[in-house]
XYZ file of C-alpha atoms in Angstrom:
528
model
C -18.253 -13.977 36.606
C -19.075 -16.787 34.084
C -19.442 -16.019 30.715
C -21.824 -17.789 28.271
C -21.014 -17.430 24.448
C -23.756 -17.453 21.908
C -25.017 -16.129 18.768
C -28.807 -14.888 19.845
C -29.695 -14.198 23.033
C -33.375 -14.023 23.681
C -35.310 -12.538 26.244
C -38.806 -13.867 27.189
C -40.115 -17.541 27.123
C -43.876 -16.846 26.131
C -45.144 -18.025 22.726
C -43.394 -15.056 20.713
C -40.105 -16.336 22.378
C -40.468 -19.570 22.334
C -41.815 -19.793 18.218
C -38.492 -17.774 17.784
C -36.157 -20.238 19.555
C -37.936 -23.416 17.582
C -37.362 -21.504 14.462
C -33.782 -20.420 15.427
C -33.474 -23.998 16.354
C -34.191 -25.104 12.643
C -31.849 -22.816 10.914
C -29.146 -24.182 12.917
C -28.834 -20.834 14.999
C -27.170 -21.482 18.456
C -28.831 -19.262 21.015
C -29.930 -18.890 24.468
C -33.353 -18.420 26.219
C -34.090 -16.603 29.355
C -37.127 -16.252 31.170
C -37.635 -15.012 34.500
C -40.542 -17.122 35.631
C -40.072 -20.559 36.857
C -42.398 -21.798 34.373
C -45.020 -21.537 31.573
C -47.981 -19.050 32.483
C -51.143 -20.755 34.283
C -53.371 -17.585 32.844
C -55.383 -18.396 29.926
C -54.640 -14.816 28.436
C -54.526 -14.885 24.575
C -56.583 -17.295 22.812
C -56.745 -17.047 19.375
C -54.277 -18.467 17.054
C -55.033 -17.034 13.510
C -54.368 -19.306 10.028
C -50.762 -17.393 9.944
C -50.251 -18.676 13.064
C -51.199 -21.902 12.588
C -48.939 -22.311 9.012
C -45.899 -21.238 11.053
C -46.839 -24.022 13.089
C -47.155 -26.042 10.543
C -43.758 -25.309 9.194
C -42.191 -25.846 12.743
C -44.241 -29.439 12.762
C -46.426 -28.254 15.835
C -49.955 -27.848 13.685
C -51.510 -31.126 14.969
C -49.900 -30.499 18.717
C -51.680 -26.995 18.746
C -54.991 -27.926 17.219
C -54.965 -31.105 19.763
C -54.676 -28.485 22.762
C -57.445 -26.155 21.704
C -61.289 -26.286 21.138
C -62.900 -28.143 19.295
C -63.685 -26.111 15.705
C -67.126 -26.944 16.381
C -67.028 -24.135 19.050
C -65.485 -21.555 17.246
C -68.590 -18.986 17.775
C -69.268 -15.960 19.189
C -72.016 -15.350 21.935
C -74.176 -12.530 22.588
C -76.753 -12.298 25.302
C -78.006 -11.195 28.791
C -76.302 -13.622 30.698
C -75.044 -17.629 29.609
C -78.935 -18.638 29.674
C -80.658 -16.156 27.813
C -83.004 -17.404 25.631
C -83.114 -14.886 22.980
C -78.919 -15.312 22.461
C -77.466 -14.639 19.151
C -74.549 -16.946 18.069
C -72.067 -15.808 15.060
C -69.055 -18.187 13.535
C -66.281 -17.593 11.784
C -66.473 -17.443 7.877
C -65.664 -20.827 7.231
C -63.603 -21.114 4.104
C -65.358 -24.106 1.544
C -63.816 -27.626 1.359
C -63.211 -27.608 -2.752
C -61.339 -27.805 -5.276
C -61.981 -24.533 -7.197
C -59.123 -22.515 -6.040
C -60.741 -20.931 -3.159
C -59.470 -22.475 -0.730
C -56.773 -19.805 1.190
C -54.772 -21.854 3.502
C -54.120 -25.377 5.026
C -54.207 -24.437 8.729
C -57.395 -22.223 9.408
C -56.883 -20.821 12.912
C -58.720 -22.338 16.309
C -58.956 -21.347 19.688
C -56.086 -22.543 21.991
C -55.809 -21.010 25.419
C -52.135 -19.622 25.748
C -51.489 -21.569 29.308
C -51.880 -24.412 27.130
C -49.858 -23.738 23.652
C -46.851 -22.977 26.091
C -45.980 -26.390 27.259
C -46.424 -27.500 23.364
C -44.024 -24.713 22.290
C -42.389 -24.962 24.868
C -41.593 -28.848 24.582
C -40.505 -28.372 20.755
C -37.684 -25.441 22.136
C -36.456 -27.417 24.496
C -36.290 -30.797 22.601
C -34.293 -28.370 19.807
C -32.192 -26.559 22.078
C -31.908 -28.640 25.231
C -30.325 -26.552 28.400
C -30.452 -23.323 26.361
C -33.684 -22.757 27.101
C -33.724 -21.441 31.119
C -36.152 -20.331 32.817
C -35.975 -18.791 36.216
C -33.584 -16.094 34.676
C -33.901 -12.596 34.645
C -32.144 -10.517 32.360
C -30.686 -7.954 35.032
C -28.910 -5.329 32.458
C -27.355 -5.370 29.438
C -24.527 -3.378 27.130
C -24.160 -3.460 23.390
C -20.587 -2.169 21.900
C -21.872 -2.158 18.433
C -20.147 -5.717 18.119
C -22.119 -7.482 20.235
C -24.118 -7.408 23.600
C -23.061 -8.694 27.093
C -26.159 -9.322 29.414
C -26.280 -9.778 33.198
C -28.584 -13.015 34.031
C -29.521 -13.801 37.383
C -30.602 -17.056 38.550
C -33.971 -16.680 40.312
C -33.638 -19.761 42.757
C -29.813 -18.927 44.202
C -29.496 -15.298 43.350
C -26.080 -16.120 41.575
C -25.513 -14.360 38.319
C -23.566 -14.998 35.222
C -22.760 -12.887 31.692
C -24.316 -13.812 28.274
C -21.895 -13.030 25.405
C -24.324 -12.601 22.329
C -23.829 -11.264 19.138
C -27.674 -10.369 18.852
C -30.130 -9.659 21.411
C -34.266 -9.994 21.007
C -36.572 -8.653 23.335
C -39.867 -10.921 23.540
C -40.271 -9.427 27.131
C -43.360 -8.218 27.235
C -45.449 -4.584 26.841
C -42.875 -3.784 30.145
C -39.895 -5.041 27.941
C -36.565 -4.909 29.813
C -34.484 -4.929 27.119
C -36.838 -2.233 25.128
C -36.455 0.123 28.530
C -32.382 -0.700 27.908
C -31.755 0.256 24.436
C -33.942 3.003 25.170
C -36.452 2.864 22.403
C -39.281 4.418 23.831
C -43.068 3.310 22.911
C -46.384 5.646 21.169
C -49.750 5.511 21.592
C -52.164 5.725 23.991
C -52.996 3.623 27.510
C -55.497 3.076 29.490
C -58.221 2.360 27.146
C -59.724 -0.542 29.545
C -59.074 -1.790 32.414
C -60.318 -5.532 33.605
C -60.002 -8.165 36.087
C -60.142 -11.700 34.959
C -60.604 -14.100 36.499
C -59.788 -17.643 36.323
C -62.626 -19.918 37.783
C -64.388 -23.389 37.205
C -68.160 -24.282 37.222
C -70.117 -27.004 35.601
C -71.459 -24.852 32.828
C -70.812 -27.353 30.217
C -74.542 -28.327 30.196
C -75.832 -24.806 30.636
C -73.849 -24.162 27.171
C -74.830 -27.574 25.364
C -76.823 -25.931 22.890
C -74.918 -22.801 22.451
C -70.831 -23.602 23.254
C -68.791 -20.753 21.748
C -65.525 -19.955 22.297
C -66.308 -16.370 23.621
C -69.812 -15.139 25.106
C -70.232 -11.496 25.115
C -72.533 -10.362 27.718
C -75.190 -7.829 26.494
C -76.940 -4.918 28.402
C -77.377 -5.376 31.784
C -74.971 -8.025 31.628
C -70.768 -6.742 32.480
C -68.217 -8.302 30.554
C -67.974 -11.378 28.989
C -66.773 -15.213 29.370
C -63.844 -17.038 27.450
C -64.124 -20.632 27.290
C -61.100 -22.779 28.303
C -63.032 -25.969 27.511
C -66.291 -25.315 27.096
C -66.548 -27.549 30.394
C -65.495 -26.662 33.666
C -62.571 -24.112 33.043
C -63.269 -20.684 32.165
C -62.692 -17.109 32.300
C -64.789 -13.868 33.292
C -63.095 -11.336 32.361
C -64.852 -8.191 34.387
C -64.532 -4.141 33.101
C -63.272 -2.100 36.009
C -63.825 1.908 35.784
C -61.272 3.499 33.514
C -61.725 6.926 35.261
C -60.562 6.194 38.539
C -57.059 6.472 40.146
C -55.484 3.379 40.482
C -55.789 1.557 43.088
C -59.588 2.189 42.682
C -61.282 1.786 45.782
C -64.311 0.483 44.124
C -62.968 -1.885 42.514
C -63.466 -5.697 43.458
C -60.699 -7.086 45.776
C -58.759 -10.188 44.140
C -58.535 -11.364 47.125
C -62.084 -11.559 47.792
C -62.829 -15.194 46.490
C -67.068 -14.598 48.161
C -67.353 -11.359 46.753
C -65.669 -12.758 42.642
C -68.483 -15.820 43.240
C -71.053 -13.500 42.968
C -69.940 -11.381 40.666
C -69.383 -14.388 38.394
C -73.372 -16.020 39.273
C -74.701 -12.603 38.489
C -72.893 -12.480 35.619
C -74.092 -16.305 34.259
C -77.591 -15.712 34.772
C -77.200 -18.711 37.686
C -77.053 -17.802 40.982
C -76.392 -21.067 42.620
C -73.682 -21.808 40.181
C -71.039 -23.896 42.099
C -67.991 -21.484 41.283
C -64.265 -21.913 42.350
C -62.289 -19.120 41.987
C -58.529 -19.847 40.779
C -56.422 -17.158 40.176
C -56.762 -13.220 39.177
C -55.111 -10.862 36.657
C -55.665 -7.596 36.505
C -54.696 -5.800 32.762
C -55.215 -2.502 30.876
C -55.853 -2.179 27.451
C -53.331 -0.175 25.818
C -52.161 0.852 21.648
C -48.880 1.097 21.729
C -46.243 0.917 18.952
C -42.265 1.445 19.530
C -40.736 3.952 17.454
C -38.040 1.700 16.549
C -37.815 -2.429 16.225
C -33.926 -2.436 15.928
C -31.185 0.035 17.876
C -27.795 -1.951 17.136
C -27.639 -5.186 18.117
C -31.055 -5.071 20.159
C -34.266 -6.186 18.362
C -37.835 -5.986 19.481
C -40.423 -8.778 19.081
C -43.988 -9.309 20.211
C -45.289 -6.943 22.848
C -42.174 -5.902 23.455
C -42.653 -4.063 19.967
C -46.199 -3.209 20.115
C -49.508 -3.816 22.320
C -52.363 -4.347 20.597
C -56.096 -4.118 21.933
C -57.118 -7.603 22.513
C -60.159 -6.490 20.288
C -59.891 -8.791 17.125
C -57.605 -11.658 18.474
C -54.791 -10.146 16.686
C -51.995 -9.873 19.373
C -50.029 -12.267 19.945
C -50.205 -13.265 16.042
C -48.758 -10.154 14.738
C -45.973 -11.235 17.316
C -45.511 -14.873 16.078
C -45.457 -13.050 12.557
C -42.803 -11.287 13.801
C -40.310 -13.850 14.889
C -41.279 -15.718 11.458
C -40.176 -12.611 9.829
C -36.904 -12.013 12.327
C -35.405 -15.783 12.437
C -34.134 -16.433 8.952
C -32.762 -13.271 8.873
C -30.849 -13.993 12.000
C -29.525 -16.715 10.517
C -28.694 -15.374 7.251
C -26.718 -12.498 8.783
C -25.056 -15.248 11.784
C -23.902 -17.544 9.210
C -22.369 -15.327 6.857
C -24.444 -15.275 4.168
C -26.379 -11.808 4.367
C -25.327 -8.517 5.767
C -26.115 -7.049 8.710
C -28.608 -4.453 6.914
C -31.095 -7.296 5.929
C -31.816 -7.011 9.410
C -33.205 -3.679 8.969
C -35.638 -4.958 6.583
C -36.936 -6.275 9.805
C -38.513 -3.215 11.139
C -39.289 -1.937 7.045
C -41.792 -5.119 6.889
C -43.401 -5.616 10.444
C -43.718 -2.061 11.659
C -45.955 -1.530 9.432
C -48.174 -4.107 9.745
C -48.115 -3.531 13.625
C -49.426 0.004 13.079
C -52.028 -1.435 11.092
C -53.275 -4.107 13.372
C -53.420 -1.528 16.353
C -55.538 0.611 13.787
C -57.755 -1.989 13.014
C -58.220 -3.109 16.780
C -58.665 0.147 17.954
C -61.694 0.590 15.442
C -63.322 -2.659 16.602
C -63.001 -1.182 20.500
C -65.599 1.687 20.005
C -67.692 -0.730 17.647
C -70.852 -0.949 19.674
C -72.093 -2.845 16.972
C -69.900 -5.743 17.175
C -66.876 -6.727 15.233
C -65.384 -9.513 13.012
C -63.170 -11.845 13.842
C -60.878 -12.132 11.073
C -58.726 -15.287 10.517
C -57.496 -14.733 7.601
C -56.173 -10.634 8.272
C -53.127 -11.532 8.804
C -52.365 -13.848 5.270
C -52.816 -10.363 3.358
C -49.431 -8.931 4.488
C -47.689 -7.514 1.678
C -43.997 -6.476 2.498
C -41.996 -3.532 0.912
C -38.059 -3.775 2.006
C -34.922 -3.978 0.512
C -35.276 -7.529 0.909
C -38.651 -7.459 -1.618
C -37.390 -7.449 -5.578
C -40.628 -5.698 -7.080
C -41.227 -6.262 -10.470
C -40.153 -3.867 -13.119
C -42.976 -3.975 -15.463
C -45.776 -4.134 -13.372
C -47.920 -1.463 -11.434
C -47.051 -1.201 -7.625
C -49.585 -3.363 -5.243
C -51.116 -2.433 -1.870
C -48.581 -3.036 0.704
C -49.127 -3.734 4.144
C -52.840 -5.549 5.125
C -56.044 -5.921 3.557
C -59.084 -5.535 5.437
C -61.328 -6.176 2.874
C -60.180 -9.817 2.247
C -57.443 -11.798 0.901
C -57.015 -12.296 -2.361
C -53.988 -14.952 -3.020
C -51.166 -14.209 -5.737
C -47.736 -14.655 -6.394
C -46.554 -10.772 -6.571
C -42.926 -9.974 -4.490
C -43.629 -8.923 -0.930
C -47.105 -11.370 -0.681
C -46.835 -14.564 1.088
C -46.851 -17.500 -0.593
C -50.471 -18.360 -1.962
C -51.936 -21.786 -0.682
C -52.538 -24.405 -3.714
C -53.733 -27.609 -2.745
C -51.541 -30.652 -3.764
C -52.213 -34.355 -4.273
C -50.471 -37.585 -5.303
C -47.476 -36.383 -3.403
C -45.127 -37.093 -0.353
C -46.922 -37.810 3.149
C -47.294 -34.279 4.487
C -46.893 -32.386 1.309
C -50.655 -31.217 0.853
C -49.736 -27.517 0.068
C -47.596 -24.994 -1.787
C -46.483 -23.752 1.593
C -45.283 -27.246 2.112
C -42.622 -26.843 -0.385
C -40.918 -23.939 1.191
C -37.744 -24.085 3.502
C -35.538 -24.207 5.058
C -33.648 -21.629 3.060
C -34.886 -20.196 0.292
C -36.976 -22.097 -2.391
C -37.163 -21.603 -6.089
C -40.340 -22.994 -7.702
C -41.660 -23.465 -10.871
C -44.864 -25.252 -12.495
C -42.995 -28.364 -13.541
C -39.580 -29.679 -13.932
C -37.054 -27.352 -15.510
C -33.694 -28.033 -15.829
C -32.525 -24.359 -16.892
C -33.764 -23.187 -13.519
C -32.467 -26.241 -11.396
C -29.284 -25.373 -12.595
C -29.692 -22.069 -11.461
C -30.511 -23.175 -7.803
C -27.742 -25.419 -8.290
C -25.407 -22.347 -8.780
C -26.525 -20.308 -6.068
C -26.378 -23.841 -3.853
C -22.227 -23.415 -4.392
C -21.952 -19.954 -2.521
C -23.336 -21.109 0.490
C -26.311 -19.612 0.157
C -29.373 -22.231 1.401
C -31.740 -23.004 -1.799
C -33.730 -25.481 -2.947
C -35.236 -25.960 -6.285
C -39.124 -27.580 -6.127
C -41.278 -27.993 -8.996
C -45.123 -27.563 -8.225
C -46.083 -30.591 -10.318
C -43.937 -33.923 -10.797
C -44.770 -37.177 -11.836
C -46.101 -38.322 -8.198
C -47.860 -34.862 -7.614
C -50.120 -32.241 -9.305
C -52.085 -29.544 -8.165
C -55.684 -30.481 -7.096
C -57.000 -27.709 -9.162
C -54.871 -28.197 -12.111
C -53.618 -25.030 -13.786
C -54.303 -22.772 -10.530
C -50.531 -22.202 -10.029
C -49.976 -20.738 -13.442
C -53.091 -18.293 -13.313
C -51.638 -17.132 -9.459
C -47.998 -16.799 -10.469
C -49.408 -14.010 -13.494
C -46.589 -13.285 -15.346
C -47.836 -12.189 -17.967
C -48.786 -15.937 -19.025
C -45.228 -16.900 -18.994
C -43.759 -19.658 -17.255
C -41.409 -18.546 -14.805
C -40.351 -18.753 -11.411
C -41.009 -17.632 -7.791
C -38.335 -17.150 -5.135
C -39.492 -17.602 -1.191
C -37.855 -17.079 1.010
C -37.447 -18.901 4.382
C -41.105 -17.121 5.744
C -42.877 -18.125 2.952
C -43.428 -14.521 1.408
C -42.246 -14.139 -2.074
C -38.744 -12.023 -2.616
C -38.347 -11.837 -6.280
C -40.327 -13.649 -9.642
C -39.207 -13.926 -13.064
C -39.551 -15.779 -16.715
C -36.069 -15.696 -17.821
C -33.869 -19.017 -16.464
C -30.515 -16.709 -17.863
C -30.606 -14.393 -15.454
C -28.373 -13.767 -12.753
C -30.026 -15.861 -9.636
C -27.052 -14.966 -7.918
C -27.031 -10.914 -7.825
C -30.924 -11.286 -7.396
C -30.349 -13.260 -4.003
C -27.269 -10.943 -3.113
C -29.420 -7.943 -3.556
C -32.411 -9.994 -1.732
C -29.582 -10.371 1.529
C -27.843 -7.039 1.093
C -24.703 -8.834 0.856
């Protein structure tokens, strides 16, 4: 049997895969991506793409693709009435951040609504433009064994049945809540299932008229109305997504038949308050609504991203972001720890820094489940993670922060674990707008202006092989739009200093003194 030699082998080609194989791509990682379907999913399924989300993007150079694919932000609103033409509807945005210059302004990529059967062909496009053949899908992953060094994988071709072996010194799971390579370390998942269980179904109607005046990007469907509709494009593509009885044995008798295209119409017509709506039914998915969480991220060389890691009510929007976050969080440190730079136990500040923020989200989406009331969709949730790892330098002198998210808002700074804050810039390089546009590859070491104590430190660390760049905020072609806001978010103490990022964006360390030992600072950063 063939043997395939790599450094990563990942497992799943959704968008948590396929955000990890562009960002592997960009550290210079060589790996391989299997997927057992032929292609990218025709299922609308997740939707939202939060302002995390969208600054990975960013950083990847897929913003613009992403936003292009998704709804207008114009129709970012949330629906609630009887049916799609109830007069007495209530319609609810998202809080839109204000377009100033006073510092309030939290990030550079506020989330949108994209459909996931459409941001796969975008992400998927970028992988394989990176990585070429590498990407494959029609694979399944058949079984796998890890020695401790490495893993070797069984891959079967889908179309001829043949099957070859995957040499990798890593694997990642991006499988899915039914992960194969989860089930095959043997890491087992906690929390319960069966909250919900619902059909959707994909349809198309000429409702874009009927929504004219009130085009959202979800309509919730009040008492007497079941359910709810997702807009694909506000047009003629949408979703009903249709609550099935959670108390019944599955299969459930009662339940509509899939297969019954006559009998979905009129569920549908019923449903949009229309009932000569012209309906075609497309496809049908039936899902349960699960909180789950795996006790473990990590077991050797097998790591878990996505829902492979956790499912996540759908309640919030929150699902497949905390899985994107994920892979931001994984990739650099697969790098680090593949090139030589980092030990292997970075990689366990993996599970230290996204676990948590899993449990969290489940907590969170759980809570807006049973809220009869209504909940709030939160873009900016997921800019509040605060990690605490080995990889995190806290700072001596100053009291502990909140780790993990904040519910009750983001509030931007510059303290180890938080991500970087957004400061708008101006005067500079096409495409450098943003703090967060300064950051990466590697790590990045900035400062208000020019210094040439610290540059030579960067310039130090540069030698051992360790990626860093040094980036002043403000130069002689570019200044902050609010001038001063960097120095009152970096707060040390009113000093001028310096902020380390790493390759996600989150700061690892801060100080004021350009003496002091960059090098042990990044060595205790990597665990090297």
């Amino acid at each position: 049997m063939a043997v395939l030699q790599t450094s990563v082998l990942v497992v799943g080609g959704g968008p948590v895969g396929l955000t990890l194989s562009a960002l592997l791509s960009g550290y210079g990682v060589d790996h391989v991506l299997v997927e057992t379907h032929p292609t990218t999913s025709r299922h609308p399924k997740a939707r939202g793409i939060s302002a995390r989300s969208m600054e990975i993007f960013r950083r990847i150079g897929l913003e613009e693709q992403v936003r292009g694919a998704g709804l207008p932000a114009e129709q970012v609103y949330f629906y609630r009435g009887r049916d799609l033409v109830d007069p007495d509807f209530v319609r609810t945005g998202l809080a839109r951040q204000p377009d100033n210059d006073d510092g309030d302004e939290h990030t550079p990529s506020p989330g949108i609504i994209c459909s996931q059967d459409a941001l796969e062909p975008v992400l998927l496009r970028r992988a394989v433009e990176l990585a070429g053949a590498r990407i494959r899908f029609g694979r399944r992953l058949v079984s796998f064994t890890d020695d401790g060094l490495g893993v070797l994988a069984v891959v079967e071709d889908a179309d001829t049945g043949s099957r070859y072996q995957v040499r990798a010194d890593w694997l990642v799971g991006c499988d899915g809540a039914a992960s194969t390579v989860r089930n095959g370390a043997g890491i087992p998942m906690a929390g319960p299932t069966g909250l919900g269980r619902y059909l959707s179904i994909r349809f198309e109607a000429p409702l874009g008229q009927v929504v004219a005046d009130r085009a959202s990007a979800s309509y919730f469907l009040t008492t007497p109305g079941r359910g709810g509709f997702m807009a694909v494009d506000n047009d003629r593509h949408w979703i009903y997504q249709y609550p099935l009885p959670t108390d019944t044995p599955e299969p459930d008798p009662s339940a509509p038949d899939p297969s019954d295209h006559r009998h979905l119409v009129g569920l549908i017509r019923t449903a949009a308050g229309i009932p000569d709506l012209d309906v075609t039914v497309r496809d049908t998915m039936t899902w349960r609504m699960d909180a789950q969480l795996a006790t473990a991220y990590r077991r050797s060389r097998v790591l878990l991203a996505g829902d492979a890691a956790h499912v996540i009510p759908p309640t919030g929007g929150h699902g497949m972001n905390t899985g994107i976050g994920d892979v931001d969080n994984l990739a650099w440190k697969l790098a680090a720890v593949t090139t030589g730079y980092a030990g292997d136990a970075l990689l366990d500040s993996y599970e230290a820094e996204r676990r948590p923020v899993a449990r969290q989200v489940i907590d969170i989406s759980m809570a807006n489940a049973q809220n009869r009331a209504g909940y709030r969709i939160d873009d900016e949730l997921l800019l509040t993670a605060t990690y605490q790892s080995t990889a995190i330098l806290p700072d001596p002198d100053t009291a502990p922060i909140q780790t993990g998210l904040s519910p009750d808002g983001y509030r931007p700074g510059c303290h180890p674990g938080q991500r970087l804050p957004h400061v708008r810039l101006t005067g500079g390089d096409a495409g450098v707008t943003s703090t967060l546009d300064l950051v990466g590859p590697g790590f990045t070491l900035l400062t208000a202006t020019y210094d040439p104590a610290w540059r030579g430190q960067a310039e130090t660390v540069q030698q051992t092989g360790i990626p860093l760049a040094f980036q002043a905020v403000n130069t002689a072609g570019r200044r902050e739009a609010s001038p001063g806001l960097w120095g009152r978010l970096v707060g040390i103490g009113g000093a001028p200093g310096a902020v380390l990022v790493r390759p996600d964006g989150h700061v690892a360390w801060r100080g004021t003194d350009p003496a002091v030992d960059l090098q042990a600072v990044l060595r205790r950063v990597l665990s090297s």
